[in-house]
CSV table of C-alpha atoms and ligand atoms in Angstrom, one decimal:
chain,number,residue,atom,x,y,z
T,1,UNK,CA,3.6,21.6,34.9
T,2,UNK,CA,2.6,18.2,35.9
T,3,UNK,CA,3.1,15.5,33.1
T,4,UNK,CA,0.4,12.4,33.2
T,5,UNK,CA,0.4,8.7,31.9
T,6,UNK,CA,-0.5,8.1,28.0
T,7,UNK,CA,-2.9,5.2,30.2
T,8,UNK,CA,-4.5,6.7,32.9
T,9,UNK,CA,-4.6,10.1,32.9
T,10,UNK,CA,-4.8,10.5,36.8
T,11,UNK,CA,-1.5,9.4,36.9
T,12,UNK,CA,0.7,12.6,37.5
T,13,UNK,CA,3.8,13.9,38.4
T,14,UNK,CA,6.2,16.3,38.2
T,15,UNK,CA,8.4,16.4,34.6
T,16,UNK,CA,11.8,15.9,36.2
T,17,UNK,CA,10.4,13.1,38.3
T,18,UNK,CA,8.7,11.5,35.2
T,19,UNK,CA,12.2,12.0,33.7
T,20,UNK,CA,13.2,10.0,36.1
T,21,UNK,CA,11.0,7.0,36.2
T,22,UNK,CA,11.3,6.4,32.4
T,23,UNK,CA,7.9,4.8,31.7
T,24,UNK,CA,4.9,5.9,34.0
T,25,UNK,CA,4.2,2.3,36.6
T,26,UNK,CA,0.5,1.6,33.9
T,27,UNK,CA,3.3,0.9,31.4
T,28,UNK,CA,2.2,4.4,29.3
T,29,UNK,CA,4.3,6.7,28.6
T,30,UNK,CA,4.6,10.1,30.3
T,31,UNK,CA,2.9,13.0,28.5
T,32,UNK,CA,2.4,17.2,29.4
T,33,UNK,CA,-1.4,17.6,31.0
T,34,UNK,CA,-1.3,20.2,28.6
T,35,UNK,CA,0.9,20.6,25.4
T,36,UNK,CA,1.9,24.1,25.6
T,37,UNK,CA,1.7,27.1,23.0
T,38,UNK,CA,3.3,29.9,22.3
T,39,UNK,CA,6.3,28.5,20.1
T,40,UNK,CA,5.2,31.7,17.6
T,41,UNK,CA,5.8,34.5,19.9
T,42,UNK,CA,9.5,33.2,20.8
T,43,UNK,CA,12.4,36.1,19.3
T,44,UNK,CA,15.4,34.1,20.3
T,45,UNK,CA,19.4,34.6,19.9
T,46,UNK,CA,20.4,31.5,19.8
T,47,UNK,CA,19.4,27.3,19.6
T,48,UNK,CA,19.9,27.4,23.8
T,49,UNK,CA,17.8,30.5,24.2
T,50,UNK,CA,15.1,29.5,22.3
T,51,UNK,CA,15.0,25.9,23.7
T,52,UNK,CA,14.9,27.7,27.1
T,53,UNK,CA,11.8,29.4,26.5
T,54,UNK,CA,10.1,26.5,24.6
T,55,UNK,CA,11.0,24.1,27.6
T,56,UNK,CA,10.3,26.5,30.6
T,57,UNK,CA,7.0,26.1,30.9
T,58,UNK,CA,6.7,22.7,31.2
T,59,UNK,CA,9.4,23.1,34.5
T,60,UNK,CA,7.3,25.9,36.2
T,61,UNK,CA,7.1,24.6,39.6
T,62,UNK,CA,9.4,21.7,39.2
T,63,UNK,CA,12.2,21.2,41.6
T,64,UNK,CA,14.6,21.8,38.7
T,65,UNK,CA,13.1,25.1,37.5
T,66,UNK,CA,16.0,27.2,38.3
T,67,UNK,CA,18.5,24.7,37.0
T,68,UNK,CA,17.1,24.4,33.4
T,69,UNK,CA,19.1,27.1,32.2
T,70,UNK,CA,22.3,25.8,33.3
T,71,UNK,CA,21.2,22.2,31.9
T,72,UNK,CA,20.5,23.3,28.6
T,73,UNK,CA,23.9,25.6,28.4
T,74,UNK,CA,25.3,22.4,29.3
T,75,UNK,CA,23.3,19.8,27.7
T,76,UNK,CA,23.4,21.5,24.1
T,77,UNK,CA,27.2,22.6,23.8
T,78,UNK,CA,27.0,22.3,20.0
T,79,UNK,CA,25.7,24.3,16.9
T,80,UNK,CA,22.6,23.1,14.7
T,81,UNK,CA,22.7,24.6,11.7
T,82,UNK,CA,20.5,25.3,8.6
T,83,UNK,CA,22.1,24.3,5.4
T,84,UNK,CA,20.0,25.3,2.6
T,85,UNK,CA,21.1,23.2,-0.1
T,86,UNK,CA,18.2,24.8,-2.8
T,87,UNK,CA,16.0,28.0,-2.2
T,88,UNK,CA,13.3,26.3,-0.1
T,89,UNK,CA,14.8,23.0,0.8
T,90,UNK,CA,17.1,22.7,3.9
T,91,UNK,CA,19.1,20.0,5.9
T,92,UNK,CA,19.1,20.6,9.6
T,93,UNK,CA,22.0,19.4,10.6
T,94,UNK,CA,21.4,17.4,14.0
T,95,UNK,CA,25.1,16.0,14.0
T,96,UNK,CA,27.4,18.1,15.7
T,97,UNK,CA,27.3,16.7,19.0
T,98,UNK,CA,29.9,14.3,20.7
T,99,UNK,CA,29.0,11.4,18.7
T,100,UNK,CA,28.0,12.9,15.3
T,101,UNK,CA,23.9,12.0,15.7
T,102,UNK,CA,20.8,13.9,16.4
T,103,UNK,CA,20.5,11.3,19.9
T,104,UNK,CA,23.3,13.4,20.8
T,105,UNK,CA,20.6,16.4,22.2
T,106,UNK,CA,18.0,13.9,24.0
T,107,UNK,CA,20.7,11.8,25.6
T,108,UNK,CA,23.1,15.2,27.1
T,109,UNK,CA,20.0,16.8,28.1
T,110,UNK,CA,18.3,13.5,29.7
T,111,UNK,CA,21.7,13.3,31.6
T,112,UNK,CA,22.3,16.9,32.9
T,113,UNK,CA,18.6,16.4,34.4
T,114,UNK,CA,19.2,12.7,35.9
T,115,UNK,CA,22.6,13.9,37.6
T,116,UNK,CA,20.9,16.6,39.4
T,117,UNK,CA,18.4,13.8,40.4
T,118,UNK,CA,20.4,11.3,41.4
T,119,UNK,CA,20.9,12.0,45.0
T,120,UNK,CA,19.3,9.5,46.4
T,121,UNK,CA,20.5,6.8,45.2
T,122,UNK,CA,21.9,5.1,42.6
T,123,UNK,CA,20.2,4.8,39.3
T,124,UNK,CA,20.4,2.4,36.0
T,125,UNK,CA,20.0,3.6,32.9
T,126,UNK,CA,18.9,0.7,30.7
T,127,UNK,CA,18.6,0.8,27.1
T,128,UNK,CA,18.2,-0.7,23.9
T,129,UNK,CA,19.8,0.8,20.7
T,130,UNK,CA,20.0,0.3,17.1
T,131,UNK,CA,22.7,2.0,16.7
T,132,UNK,CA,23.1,5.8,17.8
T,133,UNK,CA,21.5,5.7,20.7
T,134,UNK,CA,23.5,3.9,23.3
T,135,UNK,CA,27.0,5.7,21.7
T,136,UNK,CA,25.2,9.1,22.5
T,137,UNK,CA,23.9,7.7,25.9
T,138,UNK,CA,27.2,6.1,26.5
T,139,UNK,CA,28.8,9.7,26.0
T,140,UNK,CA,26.6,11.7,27.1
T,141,UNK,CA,26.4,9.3,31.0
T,142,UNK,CA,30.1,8.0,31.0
T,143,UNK,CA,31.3,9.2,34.4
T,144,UNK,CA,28.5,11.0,35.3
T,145,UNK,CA,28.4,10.4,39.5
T,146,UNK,CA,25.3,8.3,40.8
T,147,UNK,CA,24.5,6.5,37.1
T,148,UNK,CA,25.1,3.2,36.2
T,149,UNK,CA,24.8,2.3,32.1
T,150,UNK,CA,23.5,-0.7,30.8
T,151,UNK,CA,23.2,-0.8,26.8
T,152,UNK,CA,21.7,-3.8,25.2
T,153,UNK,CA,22.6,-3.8,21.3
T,154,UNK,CA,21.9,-6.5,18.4
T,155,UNK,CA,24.9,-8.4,17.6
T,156,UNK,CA,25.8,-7.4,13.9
T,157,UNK,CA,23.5,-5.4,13.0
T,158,UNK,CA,25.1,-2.3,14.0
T,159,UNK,CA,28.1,-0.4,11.7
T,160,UNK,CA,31.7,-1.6,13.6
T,161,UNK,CA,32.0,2.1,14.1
T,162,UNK,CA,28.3,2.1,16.3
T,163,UNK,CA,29.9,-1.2,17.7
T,164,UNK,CA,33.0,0.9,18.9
T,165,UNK,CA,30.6,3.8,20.6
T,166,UNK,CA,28.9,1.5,22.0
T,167,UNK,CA,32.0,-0.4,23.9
T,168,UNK,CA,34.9,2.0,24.2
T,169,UNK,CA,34.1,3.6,27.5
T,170,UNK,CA,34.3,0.9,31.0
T,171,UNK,CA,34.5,2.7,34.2
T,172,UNK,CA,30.1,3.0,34.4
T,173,UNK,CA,29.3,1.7,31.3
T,174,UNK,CA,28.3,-1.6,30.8
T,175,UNK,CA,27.8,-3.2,27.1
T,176,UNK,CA,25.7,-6.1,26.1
T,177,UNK,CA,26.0,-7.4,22.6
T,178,UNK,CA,22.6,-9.5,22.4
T,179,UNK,CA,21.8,-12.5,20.4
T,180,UNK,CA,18.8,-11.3,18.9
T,181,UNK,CA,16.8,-8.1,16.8
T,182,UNK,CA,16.9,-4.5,18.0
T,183,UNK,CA,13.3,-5.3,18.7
T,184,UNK,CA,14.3,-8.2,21.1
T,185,UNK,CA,16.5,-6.0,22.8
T,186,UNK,CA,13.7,-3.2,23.6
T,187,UNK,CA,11.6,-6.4,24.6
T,188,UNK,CA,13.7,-7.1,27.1
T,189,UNK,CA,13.9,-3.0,28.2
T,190,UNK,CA,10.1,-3.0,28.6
T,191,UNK,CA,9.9,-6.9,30.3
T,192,UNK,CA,12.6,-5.5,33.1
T,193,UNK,CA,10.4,-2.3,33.6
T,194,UNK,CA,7.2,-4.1,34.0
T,195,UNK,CA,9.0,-6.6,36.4
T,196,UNK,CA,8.3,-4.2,39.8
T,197,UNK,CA,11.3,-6.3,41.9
T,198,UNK,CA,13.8,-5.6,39.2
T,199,UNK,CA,13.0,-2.0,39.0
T,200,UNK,CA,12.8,-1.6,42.8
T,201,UNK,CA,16.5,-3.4,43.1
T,202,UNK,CA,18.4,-1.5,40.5
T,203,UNK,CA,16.8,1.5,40.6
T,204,UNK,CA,16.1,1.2,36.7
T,205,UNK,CA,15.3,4.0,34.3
T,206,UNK,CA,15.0,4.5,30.8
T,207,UNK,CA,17.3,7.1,28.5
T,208,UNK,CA,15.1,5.8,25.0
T,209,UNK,CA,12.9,7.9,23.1
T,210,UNK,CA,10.2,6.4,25.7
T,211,UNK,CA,11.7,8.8,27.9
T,212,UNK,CA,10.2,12.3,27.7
T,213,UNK,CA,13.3,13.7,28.5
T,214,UNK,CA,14.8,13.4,25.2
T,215,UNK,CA,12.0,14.8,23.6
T,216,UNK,CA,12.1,17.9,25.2
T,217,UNK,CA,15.2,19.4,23.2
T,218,UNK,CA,13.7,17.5,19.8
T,219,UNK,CA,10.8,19.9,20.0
T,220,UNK,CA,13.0,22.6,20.5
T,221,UNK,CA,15.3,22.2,17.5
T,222,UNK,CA,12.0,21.2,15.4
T,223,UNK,CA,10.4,24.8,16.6
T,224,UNK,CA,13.6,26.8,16.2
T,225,UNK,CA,14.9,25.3,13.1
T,226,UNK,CA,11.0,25.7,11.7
T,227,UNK,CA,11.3,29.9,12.5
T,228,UNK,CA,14.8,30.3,11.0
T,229,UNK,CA,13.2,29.5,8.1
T,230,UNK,CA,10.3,30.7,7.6
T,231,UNK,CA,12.2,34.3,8.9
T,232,UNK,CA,14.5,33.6,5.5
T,233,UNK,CA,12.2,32.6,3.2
T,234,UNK,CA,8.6,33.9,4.4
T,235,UNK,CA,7.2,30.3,4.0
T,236,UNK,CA,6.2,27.7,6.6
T,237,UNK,CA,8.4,25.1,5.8
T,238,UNK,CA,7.0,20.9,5.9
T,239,UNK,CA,9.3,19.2,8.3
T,240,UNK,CA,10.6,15.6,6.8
T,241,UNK,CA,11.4,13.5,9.4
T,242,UNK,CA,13.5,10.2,8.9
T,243,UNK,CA,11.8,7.9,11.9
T,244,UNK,CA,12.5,4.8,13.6
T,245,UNK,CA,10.9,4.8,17.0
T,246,UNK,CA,8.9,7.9,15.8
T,247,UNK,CA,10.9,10.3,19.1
T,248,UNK,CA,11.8,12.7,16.6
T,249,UNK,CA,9.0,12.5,14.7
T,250,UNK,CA,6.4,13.3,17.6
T,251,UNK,CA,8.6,16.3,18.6
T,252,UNK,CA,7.9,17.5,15.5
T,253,UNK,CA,4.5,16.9,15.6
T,254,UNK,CA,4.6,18.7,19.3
T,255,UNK,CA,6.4,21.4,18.4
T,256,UNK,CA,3.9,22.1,15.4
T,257,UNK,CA,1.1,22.0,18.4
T,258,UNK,CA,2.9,24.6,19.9
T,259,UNK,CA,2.2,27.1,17.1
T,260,UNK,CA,6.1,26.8,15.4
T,261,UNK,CA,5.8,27.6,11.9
T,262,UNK,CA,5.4,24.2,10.6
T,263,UNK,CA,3.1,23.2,7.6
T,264,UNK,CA,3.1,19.6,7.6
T,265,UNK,CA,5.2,16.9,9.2
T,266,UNK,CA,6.9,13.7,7.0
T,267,UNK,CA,7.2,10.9,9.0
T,268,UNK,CA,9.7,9.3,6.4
T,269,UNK,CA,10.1,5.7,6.8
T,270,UNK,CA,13.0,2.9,5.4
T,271,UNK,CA,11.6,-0.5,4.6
T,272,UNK,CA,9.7,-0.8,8.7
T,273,UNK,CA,6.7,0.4,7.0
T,274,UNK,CA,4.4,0.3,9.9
T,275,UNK,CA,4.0,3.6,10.6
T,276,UNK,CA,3.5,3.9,6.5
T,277,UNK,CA,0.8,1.5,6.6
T,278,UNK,CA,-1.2,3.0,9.4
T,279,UNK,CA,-1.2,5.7,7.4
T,280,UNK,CA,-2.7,3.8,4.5
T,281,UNK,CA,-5.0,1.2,6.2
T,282,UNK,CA,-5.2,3.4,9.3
T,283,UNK,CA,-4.9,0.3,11.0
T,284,UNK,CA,-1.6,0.1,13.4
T,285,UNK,CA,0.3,-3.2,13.2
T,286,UNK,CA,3.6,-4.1,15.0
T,287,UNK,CA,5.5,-6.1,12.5
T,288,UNK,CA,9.2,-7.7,13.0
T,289,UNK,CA,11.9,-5.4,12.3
T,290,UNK,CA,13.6,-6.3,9.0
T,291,UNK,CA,17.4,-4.6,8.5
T,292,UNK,CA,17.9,-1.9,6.1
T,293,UNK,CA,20.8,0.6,5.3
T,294,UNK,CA,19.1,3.2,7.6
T,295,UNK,CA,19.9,0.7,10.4
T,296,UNK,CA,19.0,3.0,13.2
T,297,UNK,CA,15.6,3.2,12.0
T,298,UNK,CA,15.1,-1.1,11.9
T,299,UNK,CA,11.7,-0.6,14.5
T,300,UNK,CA,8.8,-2.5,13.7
T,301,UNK,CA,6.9,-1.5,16.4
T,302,UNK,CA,7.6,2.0,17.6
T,303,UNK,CA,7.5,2.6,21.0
T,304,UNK,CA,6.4,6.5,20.1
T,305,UNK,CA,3.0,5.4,18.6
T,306,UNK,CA,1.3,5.2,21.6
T,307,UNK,CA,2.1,8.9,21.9
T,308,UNK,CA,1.2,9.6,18.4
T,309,UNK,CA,-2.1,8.0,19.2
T,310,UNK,CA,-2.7,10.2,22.3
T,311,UNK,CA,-2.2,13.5,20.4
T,312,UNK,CA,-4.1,12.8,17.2
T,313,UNK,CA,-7.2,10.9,18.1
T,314,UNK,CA,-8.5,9.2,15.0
T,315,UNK,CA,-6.5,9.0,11.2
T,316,UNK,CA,-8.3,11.7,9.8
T,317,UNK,CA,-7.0,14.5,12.3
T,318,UNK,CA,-3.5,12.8,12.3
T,319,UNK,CA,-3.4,13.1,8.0
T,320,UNK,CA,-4.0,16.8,8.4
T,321,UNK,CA,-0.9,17.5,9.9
T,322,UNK,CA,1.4,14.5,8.7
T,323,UNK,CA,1.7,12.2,6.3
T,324,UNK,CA,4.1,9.2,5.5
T,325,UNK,CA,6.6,7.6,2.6
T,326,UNK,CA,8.6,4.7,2.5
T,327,UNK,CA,11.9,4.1,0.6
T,328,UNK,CA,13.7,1.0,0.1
T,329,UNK,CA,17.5,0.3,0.4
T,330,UNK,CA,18.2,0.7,-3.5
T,331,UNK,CA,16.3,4.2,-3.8
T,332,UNK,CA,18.7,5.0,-0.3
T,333,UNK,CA,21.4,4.1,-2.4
T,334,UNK,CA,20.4,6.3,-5.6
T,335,UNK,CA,19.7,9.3,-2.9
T,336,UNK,CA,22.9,9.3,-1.6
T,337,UNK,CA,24.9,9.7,-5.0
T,338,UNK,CA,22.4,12.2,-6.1
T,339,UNK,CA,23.0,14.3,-3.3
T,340,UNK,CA,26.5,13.9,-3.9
T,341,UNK,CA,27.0,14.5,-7.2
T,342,UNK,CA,24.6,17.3,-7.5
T,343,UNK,CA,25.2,19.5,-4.2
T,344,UNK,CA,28.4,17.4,-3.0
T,345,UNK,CA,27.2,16.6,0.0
T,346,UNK,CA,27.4,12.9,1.6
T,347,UNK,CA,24.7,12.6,3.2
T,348,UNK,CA,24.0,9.2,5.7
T,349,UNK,CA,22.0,6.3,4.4
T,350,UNK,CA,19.0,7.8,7.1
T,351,UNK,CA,18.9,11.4,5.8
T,352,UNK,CA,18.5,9.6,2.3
T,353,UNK,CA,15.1,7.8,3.6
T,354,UNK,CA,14.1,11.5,4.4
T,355,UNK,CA,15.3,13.1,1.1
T,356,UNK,CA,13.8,10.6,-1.1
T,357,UNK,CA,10.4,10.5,1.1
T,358,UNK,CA,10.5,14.5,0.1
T,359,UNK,CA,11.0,13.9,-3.7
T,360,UNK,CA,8.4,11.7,-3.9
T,361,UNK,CA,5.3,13.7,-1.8
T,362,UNK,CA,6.5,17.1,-1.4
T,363,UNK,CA,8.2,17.8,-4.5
T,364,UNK,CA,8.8,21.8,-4.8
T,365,UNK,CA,7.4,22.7,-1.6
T,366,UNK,CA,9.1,24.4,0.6
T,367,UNK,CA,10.9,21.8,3.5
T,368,UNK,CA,13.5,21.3,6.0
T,369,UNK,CA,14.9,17.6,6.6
T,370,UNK,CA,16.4,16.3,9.6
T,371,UNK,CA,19.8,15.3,8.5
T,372,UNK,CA,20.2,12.9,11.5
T,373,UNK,CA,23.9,11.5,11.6
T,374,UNK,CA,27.3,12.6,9.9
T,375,UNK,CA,28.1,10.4,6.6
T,376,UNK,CA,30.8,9.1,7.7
T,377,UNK,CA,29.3,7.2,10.7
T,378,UNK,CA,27.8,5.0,7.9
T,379,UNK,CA,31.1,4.9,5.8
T,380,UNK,CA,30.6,1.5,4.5
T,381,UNK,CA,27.5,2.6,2.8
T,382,UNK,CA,27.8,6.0,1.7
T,383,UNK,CA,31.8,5.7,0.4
T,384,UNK,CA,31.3,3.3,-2.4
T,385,UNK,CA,27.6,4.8,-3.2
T,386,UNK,CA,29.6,8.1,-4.3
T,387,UNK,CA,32.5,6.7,-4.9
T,388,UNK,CA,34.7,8.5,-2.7
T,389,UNK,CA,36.4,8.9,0.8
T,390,UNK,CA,34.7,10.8,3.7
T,391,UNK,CA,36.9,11.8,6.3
T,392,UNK,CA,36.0,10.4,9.4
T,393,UNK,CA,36.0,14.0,12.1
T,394,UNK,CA,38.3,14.1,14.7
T,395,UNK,CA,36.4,13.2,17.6
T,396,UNK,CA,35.1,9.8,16.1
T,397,UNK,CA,38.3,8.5,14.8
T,398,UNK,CA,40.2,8.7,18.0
T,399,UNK,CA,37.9,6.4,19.4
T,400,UNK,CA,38.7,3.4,16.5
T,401,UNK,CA,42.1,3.2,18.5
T,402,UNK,CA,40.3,3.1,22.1
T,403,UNK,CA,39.8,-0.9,24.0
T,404,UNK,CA,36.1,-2.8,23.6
T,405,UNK,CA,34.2,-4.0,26.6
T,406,UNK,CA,30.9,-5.7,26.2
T,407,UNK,CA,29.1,-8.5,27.3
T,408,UNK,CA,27.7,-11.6,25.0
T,409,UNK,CA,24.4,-12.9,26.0
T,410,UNK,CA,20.9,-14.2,24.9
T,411,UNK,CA,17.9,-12.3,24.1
T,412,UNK,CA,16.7,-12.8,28.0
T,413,UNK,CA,16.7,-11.0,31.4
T,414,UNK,CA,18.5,-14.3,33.7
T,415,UNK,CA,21.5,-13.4,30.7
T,416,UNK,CA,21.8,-10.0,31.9
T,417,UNK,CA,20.9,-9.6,35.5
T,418,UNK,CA,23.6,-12.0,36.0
T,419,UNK,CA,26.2,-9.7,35.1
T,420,UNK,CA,24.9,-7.2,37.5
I,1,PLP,C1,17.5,7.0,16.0
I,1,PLP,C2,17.8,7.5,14.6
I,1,PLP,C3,16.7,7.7,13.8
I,1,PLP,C4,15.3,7.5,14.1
I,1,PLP,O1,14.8,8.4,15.1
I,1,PLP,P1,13.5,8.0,16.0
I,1,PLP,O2,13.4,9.1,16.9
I,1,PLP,O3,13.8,6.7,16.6
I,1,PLP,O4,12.4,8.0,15.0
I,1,PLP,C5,17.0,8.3,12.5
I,1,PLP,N1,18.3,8.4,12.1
I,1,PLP,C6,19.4,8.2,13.0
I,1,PLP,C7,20.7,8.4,12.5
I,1,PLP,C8,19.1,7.7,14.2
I,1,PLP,O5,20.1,7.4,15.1
């Protein structure tokens, strides 16, 4: 199936090759010529076979048709599991992968595909993170033959442990700690993709949620997760959705397009209330990023919105399939020792945004939220907020005792491009 630009619509191309380009040359962003169904018929044995059959469609005809088995069985090496904590309320938990976050499925599956492009020539992922996604791209690229890395993150604004994900690895890697916002980093993203010379030269791509590669799998989990339950409990669940750049968010919203068993979509927000307020003005506004506990989700203009806009044409159409909450830092704080003290669970300061957005506008309906990162990623919150340890698991500790290699440099393009 071809995809086509959110822009102009004339402008099409194969998925793997979109994959590849990162943001369609009209600055839109890649989206199928037509979304797909059939997410309802699927009888599936497991996460990778149902993800198979959601995503095949979408590679009929594409030169990597025959491969997509082997780059999901690759790609998505880990469980997700359902953890019903009450009768009708569950956490999907997203955060098994190699670095304990949901990015974990886009960024493997974005760089099984791109290795089995790269034979050309050299590409350069660039890419700005909050957080989690430059550890999971990190990961998910380091060593991968033909790839070059470039991750551009805010100077202190991410946990030391994000810091350490996103500096531990050398060899293709490259590390930027920018002076600046999360926002100023994915300024400067977009300014080196619209500068044609730049692109050309390094051979740039994208691996953020701009790229429709990672929100291939997000469907998937959102569709499969979505039929789990309503097989166990014989009601559509409502999916709750903690969103920063709105990626996993919109796979929800596609995967619910596809016919997966999926009443209504909470697009849960921390104190970045923009998506919020379209929902309430039904005007959209960009605002500045302001930092919260649910760091990963700092966006004040998010770079999913244009997508959002393509699939639901007017507010109206949009509000009866979603709606929107958002939650300050203290009622994060009070979410997390709730959940602790009454199912013992830690739960990370982003999963909280999500819990409390549920409280507040679902109450006992039924609903499944995306628990988006491991606790103990966000130790420095969470620990004191229940007043106990979390055990950091094995495969993020080790790296605490690996060497950091970054970069320090301004907010601007002459600052990086030099390093090249
Ligand atoms: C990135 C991230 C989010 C926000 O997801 P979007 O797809 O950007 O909306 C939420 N929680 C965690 C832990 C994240 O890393």
């Amino acid at each position: 199936m071809k995809v086509r630009s959110t822009r102009d619509s004339s402008l099409q191309m194969e998925l793997s090759d979109a994959i590849v380009e990162g943001l369609a040359s009209d600055g839109g962003l890649f989206l199928p010529t037509n979304w797909g169904s059939g997410l309802e018929s699927i009888t599936a044995t497991s996460f990778q076979d149902y993800c198979l059959q959601a995503l095949s469609p979408f590679f009929k005809g594409d030169e990597l048709e025959n491969d997509l088995s082997g780059i999901i069985d690759r790609a998505l090496n880990f469980p997700v599991s359902l953890n019903f904590y009450e009768q009708n309320h569950a956490l999907l938990e997203l955060y098994h992968g190699p670095t304990c976050a949901f990015k974990d499925f886009g960024a493997r599956f974005l760089a099984e595909v791109l290795s089995k492009k790269s034979g050309t020539g050299k590409l350069t992922i660039l890419v700005a993170t909050s957080g989690d996604t430059g550890g999971a791209v990190a990961s998910a690229f380091h060593n991968k033959p033909g790839i070059n890395v470039a991750i551009l993150f805010p100077k202190g604004k991410v946990s030391p442990l994000q810091e350490k994900q996103l500096t531990c690895w050398g060899d293709n890697v490259m590390s930027f700690r920018v002076e600046g916002s999360f926002d100023d980093c994915q300024k400067m993203v977009k300014d080196a993709f619209s500068d044609k010379s730049l692109r050309q030269k390094f051979n740039l791509t994208s691996a953020n949620s701009i790229n429709i590669g990672r929100l291939l799998p997000q469907m998937a989990y959102h569709g499969y997760s979505s039929q789990l339950f309503f097989e166990k409990t014989g009601s559509k669940p409502n999916l709750v959705i903690p969103t920063g750049n709105l990626g996993n968010g919109f796979g929800a919203l596609w995967a619910k397009k596809m016919g997966a068993p999926i009443d209504k979509v909470l697009l849960a927000t921390n104190e970045n209330r923009s998506v919020t307020n379209f929902f309430e003005t039904g005007e959209f506004k960009a605002l500045s990023s302001v930092e919260t506990l649910a760091n990963a989700m700092d966006v004040g203009a998010p770079s999913n919105m244009e997508r959002l806009n393509d699939l639901y044409k007017d507010l109206n159409e949009l509000k009866k399939d979603s709606l929107s909450q958002s939650v300050s830092d203290s009622e994060i704080l009070e979410e997390i020792k709730e959940a602790y003290q009454k199912y013992g669970t830690p739960i990370c300061p982003h999963t909280a945004v999500g819990m409390r957005a549920a409280k507040k506008l679902l109450n006992d309906e039924p609903y499944i939220i995306s628990a988006t990162a491991h606790a103990s990623k966000f130790k420095e919150i969470v620990e004191p907020a229940i007043g106990s340890k979390i055990m950091l698991p094995p495969k993020l500790s080790g790296l605490l005792e690996k060497e950091s290699f970054y970069f320090d440099i301004d907010a601007s393009l002459e600052a990086l491009f030099k390093k090249f």
